[in-house]
Short mmCIF file of C-alpha atoms in Angstrom, two decimals:
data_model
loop_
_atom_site.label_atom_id
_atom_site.label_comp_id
_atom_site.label_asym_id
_atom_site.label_seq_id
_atom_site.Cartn_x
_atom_site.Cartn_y
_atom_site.Cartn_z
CA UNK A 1 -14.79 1.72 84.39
CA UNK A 2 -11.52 0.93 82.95
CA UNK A 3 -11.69 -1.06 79.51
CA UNK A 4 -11.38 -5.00 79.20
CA UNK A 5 -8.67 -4.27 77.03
CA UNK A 6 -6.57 -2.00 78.83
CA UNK A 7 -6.48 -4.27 81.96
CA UNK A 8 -5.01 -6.83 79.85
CA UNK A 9 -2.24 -4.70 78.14
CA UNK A 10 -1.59 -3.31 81.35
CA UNK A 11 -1.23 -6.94 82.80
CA UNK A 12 0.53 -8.04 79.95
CA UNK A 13 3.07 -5.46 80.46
CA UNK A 14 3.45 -5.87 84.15
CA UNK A 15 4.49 -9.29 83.16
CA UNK A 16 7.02 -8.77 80.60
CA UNK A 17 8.73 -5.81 83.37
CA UNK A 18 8.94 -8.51 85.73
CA UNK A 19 10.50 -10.68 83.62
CA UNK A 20 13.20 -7.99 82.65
CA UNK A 21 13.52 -7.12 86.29
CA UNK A 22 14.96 -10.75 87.23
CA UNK A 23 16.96 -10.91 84.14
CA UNK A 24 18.60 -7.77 85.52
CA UNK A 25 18.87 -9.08 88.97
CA UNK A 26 19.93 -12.16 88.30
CA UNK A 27 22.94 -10.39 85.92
CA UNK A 28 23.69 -8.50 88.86
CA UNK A 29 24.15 -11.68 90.79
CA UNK A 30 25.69 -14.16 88.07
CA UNK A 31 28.32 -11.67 86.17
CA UNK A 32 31.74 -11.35 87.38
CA UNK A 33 32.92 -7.80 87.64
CA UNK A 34 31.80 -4.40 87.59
CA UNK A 35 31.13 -3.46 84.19
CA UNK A 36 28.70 -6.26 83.15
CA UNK A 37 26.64 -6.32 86.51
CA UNK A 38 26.57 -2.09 85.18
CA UNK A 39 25.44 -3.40 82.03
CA UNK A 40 22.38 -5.77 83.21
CA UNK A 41 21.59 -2.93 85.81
CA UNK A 42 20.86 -0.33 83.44
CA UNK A 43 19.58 -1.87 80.20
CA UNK A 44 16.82 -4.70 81.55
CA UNK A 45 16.94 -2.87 84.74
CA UNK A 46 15.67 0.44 82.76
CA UNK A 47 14.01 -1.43 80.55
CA UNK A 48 12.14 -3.11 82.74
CA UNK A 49 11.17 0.33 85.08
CA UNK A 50 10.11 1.96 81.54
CA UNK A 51 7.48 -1.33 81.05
CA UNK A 52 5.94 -0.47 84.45
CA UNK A 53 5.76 2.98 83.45
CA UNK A 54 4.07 2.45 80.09
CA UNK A 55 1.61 -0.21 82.01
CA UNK A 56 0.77 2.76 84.62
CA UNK A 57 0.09 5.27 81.44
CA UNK A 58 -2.22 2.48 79.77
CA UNK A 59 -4.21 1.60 82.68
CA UNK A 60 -5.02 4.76 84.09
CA UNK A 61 -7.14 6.20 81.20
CA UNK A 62 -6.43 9.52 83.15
CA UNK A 63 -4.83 11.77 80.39
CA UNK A 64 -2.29 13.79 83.67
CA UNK A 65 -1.39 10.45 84.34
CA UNK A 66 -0.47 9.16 81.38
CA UNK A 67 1.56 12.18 80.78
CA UNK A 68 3.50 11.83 83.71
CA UNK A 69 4.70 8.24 83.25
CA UNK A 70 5.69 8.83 79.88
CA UNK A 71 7.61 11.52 81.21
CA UNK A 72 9.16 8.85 83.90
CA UNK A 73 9.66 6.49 80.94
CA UNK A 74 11.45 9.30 78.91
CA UNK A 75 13.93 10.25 81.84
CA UNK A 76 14.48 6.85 82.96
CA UNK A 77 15.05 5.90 79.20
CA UNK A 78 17.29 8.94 78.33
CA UNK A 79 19.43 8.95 81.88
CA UNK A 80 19.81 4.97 82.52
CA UNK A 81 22.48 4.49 79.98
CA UNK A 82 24.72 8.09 79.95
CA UNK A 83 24.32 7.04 84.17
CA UNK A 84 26.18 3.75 83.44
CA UNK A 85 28.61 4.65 81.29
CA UNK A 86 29.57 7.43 83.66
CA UNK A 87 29.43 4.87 86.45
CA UNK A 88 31.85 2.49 84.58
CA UNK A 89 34.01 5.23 83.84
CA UNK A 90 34.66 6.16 87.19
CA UNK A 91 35.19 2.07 87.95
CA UNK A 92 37.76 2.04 85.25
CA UNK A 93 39.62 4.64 86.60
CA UNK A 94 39.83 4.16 90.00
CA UNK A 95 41.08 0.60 89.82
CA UNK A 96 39.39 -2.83 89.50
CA UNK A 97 40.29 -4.26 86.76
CA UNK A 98 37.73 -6.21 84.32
CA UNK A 99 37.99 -10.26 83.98
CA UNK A 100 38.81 -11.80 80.86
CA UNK A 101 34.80 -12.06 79.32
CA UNK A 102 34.49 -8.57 79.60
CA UNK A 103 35.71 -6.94 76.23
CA UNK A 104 37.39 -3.75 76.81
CA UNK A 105 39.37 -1.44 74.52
CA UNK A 106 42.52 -1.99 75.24
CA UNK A 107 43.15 2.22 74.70
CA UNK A 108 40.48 2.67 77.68
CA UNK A 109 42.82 0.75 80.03
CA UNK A 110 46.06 2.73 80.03
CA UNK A 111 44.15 5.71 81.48
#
């Protein structure tokens, strides 16, 4: 029988993901070019994945599971952001150019 306690954490944290999962959504839908909509995808987008993961590792009271989603929560957590930097790297280079909000070194765009 899984705890009172755990179910509630669990739910709690279910709830906050979600939240950071339309916040990352919705960036990818309201911001203007390339390198912002990269920048809501992978920090509430990862952020919000690494919640669900932590939920799964509380709930299950099953010490192999646990492991494993903290594992998913360390490799999402460690790969999310070198992913979108490399990502907007490769944007940069090959073209579209970012809109006035975005703030951009100005020694990144003569490469």
């Amino acid at each position: 029988m899984i705890a009172e306690w755990t179910q509630y954490l669990g739910g709690a944290l279910l709830v906050v993901a979600s939240l950071f999962s339309v916040l990352a959504a919705l960036g990818m839908l309201r911001f203007p070019d390339v390198y912002m909509r990269l920048h809501a995808a992978s920090k509430a987008g990862a952020l919000g994945l690494g919640l669900v993961f932590l939920a799964i590792a509380v709930v299950s009271l099953d010490f192999a599971v646990a492991i494993r989603a903290l594992i998913g929560l360390f490799f999402i957590l460690a790969t999310a952001p070198v992913s979108a930097h490399l990502l907007a790297r490769a944007a940069l280079r090959s073209g579209p150019r970012p809109t006035e909000k975005t703030s951009i070194s100005p020694r990144f765009l003569d490469r």
